[in-house]
């Protein structure tokens, strides 16, 4: 009798527990039913199909020749629209209320919350896109080949790479952490700015000497100025351009994000700003 009561209690406890997804072993999030009748979290079955490359039920192993149209039960979806974003969390690019993003897509170059991520699991075309953990400024900070964070710098090719790049395309190259390369470039940037400031001062001194010589000459001031006007204008244009470059490099040197700093440095170098002789 006691054993019978124990079995009844166990059955009651099991039946009282909320249903769980057999993939994540947690309560359903946006439950989606397959044609075979089995139910999974939309994200779980979507990821399962994307990783395995085939539309198959993980339980009964039924194979679906064409991707089934997955529909979720809106009454069981969790809503967190009123929950403010925590520090470091990335907002969904498509939410007017800025819900927390749960995945980023390397093809769409956007981040999605649970709700706006659904089409990537429901559509056959979007299902082929590469989804990764959420990242900020993903179009700039993620390797477009491997979907990994750009956290290394290849000195051989002067480009930011990910860990997988270091073992494939850039194998055998001179590779260092991004923070070390950024520190070296900031030192070099400081030297370039010193040269720029010296070049500016030299040209300012030349202009002042020309103006002083015109004032001290016993000739007609207008005629004396006309002879030096073109040279003064050229020097003033050079001063203006050097000051512009100096301001640009000063702003660049204050960049805190090492990856962004190196990426901008590459753009500056391509414009021959750091390779000119002053």
Coordinates of C-alpha atoms in Angstrom, one line a residue:
X1 CA 0.0 0.0 0.0
X2 CA 2.8 2.3 0.9
X3 CA 4.6 1.5 -2.3
X4 CA 1.4 2.1 -4.3
X5 CA 1.0 5.5 -2.7
X6 CA 4.6 6.4 -3.5
X7 CA 4.0 5.5 -7.2
X8 CA 0.9 7.7 -7.2
X9 CA 2.7 10.6 -5.7
X10 CA 5.6 10.2 -8.2
X11 CA 3.2 10.2 -11.1
X12 CA 1.4 13.3 -9.8
X13 CA 4.7 15.2 -9.3
X14 CA 5.8 14.3 -12.9
X15 CA 2.5 15.4 -14.4
X16 CA 2.5 18.6 -12.4
X17 CA 5.9 19.7 -13.8
X18 CA 5.8 22.1 -16.8
X19 CA 6.7 20.5 -20.1
X20 CA 10.3 20.8 -21.2
X21 CA 12.2 20.9 -24.5
X22 CA 14.2 17.7 -24.9
X23 CA 17.0 19.7 -26.6
X24 CA 17.7 22.4 -24.0
X25 CA 16.1 20.4 -21.1
X26 CA 14.4 23.6 -20.0
X27 CA 10.9 25.0 -20.1
X28 CA 9.7 25.8 -23.6
X29 CA 10.6 29.2 -25.1
X30 CA 8.4 29.9 -28.2
X31 CA 7.4 26.2 -28.6
X32 CA 7.1 25.0 -32.2
X33 CA 5.4 21.8 -33.3
X34 CA 6.8 19.7 -36.1
X35 CA 4.7 17.8 -38.6
X36 CA 5.5 14.6 -36.7
X37 CA 3.8 16.0 -33.6
X38 CA 6.9 16.6 -31.4
X39 CA 7.4 20.0 -29.9
X40 CA 10.7 22.0 -29.3
X41 CA 11.7 25.5 -28.6
X42 CA 11.8 27.4 -31.9
X43 CA 15.4 28.5 -31.3
X44 CA 16.5 24.9 -30.3
X45 CA 15.0 23.2 -33.3
X46 CA 16.2 26.0 -35.6
X47 CA 19.7 25.7 -34.3
X48 CA 19.6 21.9 -34.5
X49 CA 18.6 22.0 -38.2
X50 CA 21.2 24.7 -39.0
X51 CA 24.0 22.8 -37.3
X52 CA 23.1 19.4 -38.7
X53 CA 22.2 20.7 -42.2
X54 CA 19.0 18.6 -42.4
X55 CA 15.4 19.0 -41.2
X56 CA 15.0 16.0 -38.9
X57 CA 13.1 15.4 -35.7
X58 CA 15.6 14.8 -32.9
X59 CA 13.2 12.4 -31.2
X60 CA 11.6 10.1 -33.8
X61 CA 14.3 11.0 -36.5
X62 CA 11.6 11.8 -39.1
X63 CA 13.1 13.6 -42.0
X64 CA 11.3 16.4 -43.8
X65 CA 12.3 16.9 -47.5
X66 CA 11.3 20.5 -47.4
X67 CA 11.7 22.8 -44.4
X68 CA 8.4 22.8 -42.4
X69 CA 6.8 26.2 -41.7
X70 CA 7.3 26.5 -37.9
X71 CA 4.7 28.4 -36.0
X72 CA 4.9 29.3 -32.4
X73 CA 2.2 29.6 -29.7
X74 CA 2.0 33.3 -28.9
X75 CA 0.3 32.6 -25.5
X76 CA 3.4 30.9 -24.1
X77 CA 6.1 33.3 -25.4
X78 CA 7.8 35.3 -22.7
X79 CA 7.8 39.0 -22.9
X80 CA 10.6 41.2 -21.5
X81 CA 9.8 44.5 -23.2
X82 CA 9.7 46.3 -19.9
X83 CA 13.0 44.9 -18.7
X84 CA 15.7 47.6 -19.1
X85 CA 19.0 46.5 -20.8
X86 CA 21.9 45.7 -18.4
X87 CA 25.4 47.1 -18.9
X88 CA 27.1 45.3 -21.8
X89 CA 23.8 44.0 -23.3
X90 CA 23.1 44.7 -26.9
X91 CA 19.7 45.9 -28.0
X92 CA 17.8 44.3 -30.8
X93 CA 18.2 46.3 -34.1
X94 CA 14.5 45.9 -34.9
X95 CA 12.8 46.5 -31.6
X96 CA 11.2 49.9 -31.0
X97 CA 11.3 49.1 -27.3
X98 CA 14.9 47.8 -27.6
X99 CA 14.6 44.3 -26.2
X100 CA 17.8 42.4 -25.4
X101 CA 19.4 40.8 -28.5
X102 CA 20.1 37.0 -28.2
X103 CA 21.9 36.4 -31.5
X104 CA 23.8 38.3 -34.2
X105 CA 23.7 37.4 -37.8
X106 CA 26.9 37.7 -39.8
X107 CA 25.0 37.8 -43.1
X108 CA 22.4 40.4 -42.1
X109 CA 25.0 42.2 -39.9
X110 CA 22.3 42.8 -37.3
X111 CA 21.4 41.6 -33.8
X112 CA 18.0 40.1 -32.9
X113 CA 15.8 39.5 -29.9
X114 CA 13.9 36.2 -29.5
X115 CA 10.9 37.5 -31.4
X116 CA 12.7 39.1 -34.3
X117 CA 15.1 36.1 -34.6
X118 CA 12.1 33.8 -35.5
X119 CA 12.3 34.3 -39.3
X120 CA 15.9 33.0 -39.3
X121 CA 14.5 29.7 -37.9
X122 CA 11.3 29.7 -40.0
X123 CA 12.6 30.7 -43.4
X124 CA 14.7 28.2 -45.4
X125 CA 16.8 31.0 -47.0
X126 CA 17.4 32.8 -43.7
X127 CA 18.1 29.4 -42.0
X128 CA 21.4 29.2 -43.9
X129 CA 22.7 32.4 -42.3
X130 CA 25.5 32.2 -39.8
X131 CA 24.2 33.1 -36.3
X132 CA 26.7 33.9 -33.5
X133 CA 26.7 35.1 -29.9
X134 CA 25.7 38.8 -29.7
X135 CA 28.5 41.3 -30.3
X136 CA 28.6 45.1 -30.4
X137 CA 29.4 46.8 -33.7
X138 CA 29.5 43.3 -35.2
X139 CA 30.3 44.5 -38.7
X140 CA 33.6 45.8 -37.5
X141 CA 34.5 43.5 -34.7
X142 CA 33.8 40.0 -36.1
X143 CA 35.7 38.0 -38.8
X144 CA 33.5 37.7 -41.8
X145 CA 35.0 34.4 -42.7
X146 CA 34.9 32.5 -39.4
X147 CA 32.5 34.6 -37.3
X148 CA 35.0 34.9 -34.5
X149 CA 36.1 38.0 -32.6
X150 CA 38.9 40.0 -34.2
X151 CA 41.4 39.9 -31.2
X152 CA 44.7 39.4 -33.0
X153 CA 46.8 41.5 -35.3
X154 CA 48.9 40.1 -38.2
X155 CA 52.0 42.3 -38.6
X156 CA 52.9 40.5 -41.8
X157 CA 49.7 41.6 -43.5
X158 CA 48.9 44.6 -41.3
X159 CA 45.4 43.5 -40.6
X160 CA 43.1 42.4 -37.7
X161 CA 42.3 38.7 -37.6
X162 CA 40.6 36.1 -35.4
X163 CA 42.0 33.1 -33.7
X164 CA 41.0 30.8 -36.6
X165 CA 42.6 33.1 -39.1
X166 CA 45.9 32.7 -37.2
X167 CA 45.8 29.0 -37.8
X168 CA 44.7 29.1 -41.4
X169 CA 45.2 32.0 -43.8
X170 CA 47.8 33.7 -41.6
X171 CA 49.6 30.6 -40.3
X172 CA 53.3 31.3 -39.9
X173 CA 52.9 35.1 -39.9
X174 CA 54.0 37.5 -37.2
X175 CA 50.9 37.7 -35.0
X176 CA 50.5 39.5 -31.8
X177 CA 47.5 40.5 -29.5
X178 CA 45.6 43.6 -30.6
X179 CA 46.3 45.5 -27.4
X180 CA 50.1 45.2 -27.9
X181 CA 49.9 46.4 -31.5
X182 CA 47.6 49.3 -30.5
X183 CA 50.1 50.4 -27.9
X184 CA 53.0 50.3 -30.4
X185 CA 51.0 52.3 -32.9
X186 CA 50.0 54.9 -30.3
X187 CA 53.7 55.5 -29.6
X188 CA 54.4 55.9 -33.3
X189 CA 51.4 58.2 -33.6
X190 CA 52.8 60.5 -30.9
X191 CA 56.1 60.8 -32.9
X192 CA 54.2 61.7 -36.1
X193 CA 52.2 64.4 -34.2
X194 CA 55.5 65.9 -32.9
X195 CA 56.8 66.1 -36.5
X196 CA 53.5 67.7 -37.6
X197 CA 53.7 70.3 -34.9
X198 CA 57.3 71.1 -35.8
X199 CA 56.3 71.4 -39.5
X200 CA 53.5 73.8 -38.6
X201 CA 55.8 75.9 -36.4
X202 CA 58.4 76.1 -39.2
X203 CA 55.8 77.4 -41.7
X204 CA 54.4 79.9 -39.2
X205 CA 57.8 81.3 -38.6
X206 CA 58.4 81.6 -42.4
X207 CA 55.2 83.6 -42.8
X208 CA 56.1 85.9 -39.9
X209 CA 59.6 86.5 -41.4
X210 CA 58.1 87.4 -44.8
X211 CA 55.6 89.8 -43.3
X212 CA 58.3 91.4 -41.2
X213 CA 60.6 91.8 -44.1
X214 CA 57.8 93.4 -46.1
X215 CA 57.2 95.9 -43.3
X216 CA 60.9 96.8 -43.0
X217 CA 61.6 97.2 -46.6
X218 CA 61.7 100.7 -47.8
X219 CA 59.8 99.8 -51.0
X220 CA 56.1 100.3 -51.7
X221 CA 54.3 98.0 -49.3
X222 CA 51.7 96.9 -51.9
X223 CA 54.4 96.1 -54.4
X224 CA 56.6 94.2 -51.9
X225 CA 53.5 92.2 -50.7
X226 CA 52.6 91.3 -54.3
X227 CA 56.0 89.7 -54.7
X228 CA 55.5 87.5 -51.7
X229 CA 51.7 87.0 -51.7
X230 CA 51.8 83.7 -53.6
X231 CA 54.4 82.2 -51.3
X232 CA 52.5 83.3 -48.2
X233 CA 49.3 81.8 -49.5
X234 CA 51.0 78.5 -50.2
X235 CA 52.5 78.4 -46.7
X236 CA 49.2 79.2 -45.1
X237 CA 47.4 76.5 -47.0
X238 CA 50.1 74.0 -45.9
X239 CA 49.7 75.2 -42.3
X240 CA 45.9 74.7 -42.5
X241 CA 46.3 71.2 -43.9
X242 CA 48.9 70.2 -41.3
X243 CA 46.7 71.5 -38.5
X244 CA 43.8 69.4 -39.9
X245 CA 45.9 66.3 -39.9
X246 CA 47.2 67.0 -36.4
X247 CA 43.7 67.3 -35.1
X248 CA 42.6 64.1 -36.8
X249 CA 45.6 62.2 -35.3
X250 CA 45.0 63.7 -31.9
X251 CA 41.4 62.4 -32.0
X252 CA 42.6 59.0 -33.2
X253 CA 45.1 58.8 -30.4
X254 CA 42.3 59.2 -27.8
X255 CA 40.4 56.2 -29.1
X256 CA 39.9 53.7 -26.3
X257 CA 38.7 50.7 -28.3
X258 CA 42.0 49.1 -29.5
X259 CA 40.3 47.3 -32.4
X260 CA 38.6 50.4 -33.7
X261 CA 41.9 52.3 -33.2
X262 CA 43.8 49.8 -35.4
X263 CA 41.0 49.8 -38.1
X264 CA 41.1 53.6 -38.3
X265 CA 44.9 53.5 -38.4
X266 CA 44.7 51.3 -41.5
X267 CA 42.4 53.9 -43.2
X268 CA 44.8 56.7 -42.2
X269 CA 47.7 54.8 -43.6
X270 CA 45.9 54.2 -46.8
X271 CA 45.5 57.9 -47.2
X272 CA 49.3 58.3 -46.8
X273 CA 48.8 60.6 -43.8
X274 CA 51.4 58.9 -41.7
X275 CA 54.0 58.3 -44.5
X276 CA 54.5 61.9 -45.6
X277 CA 57.7 63.7 -44.8
X278 CA 57.1 67.1 -43.3

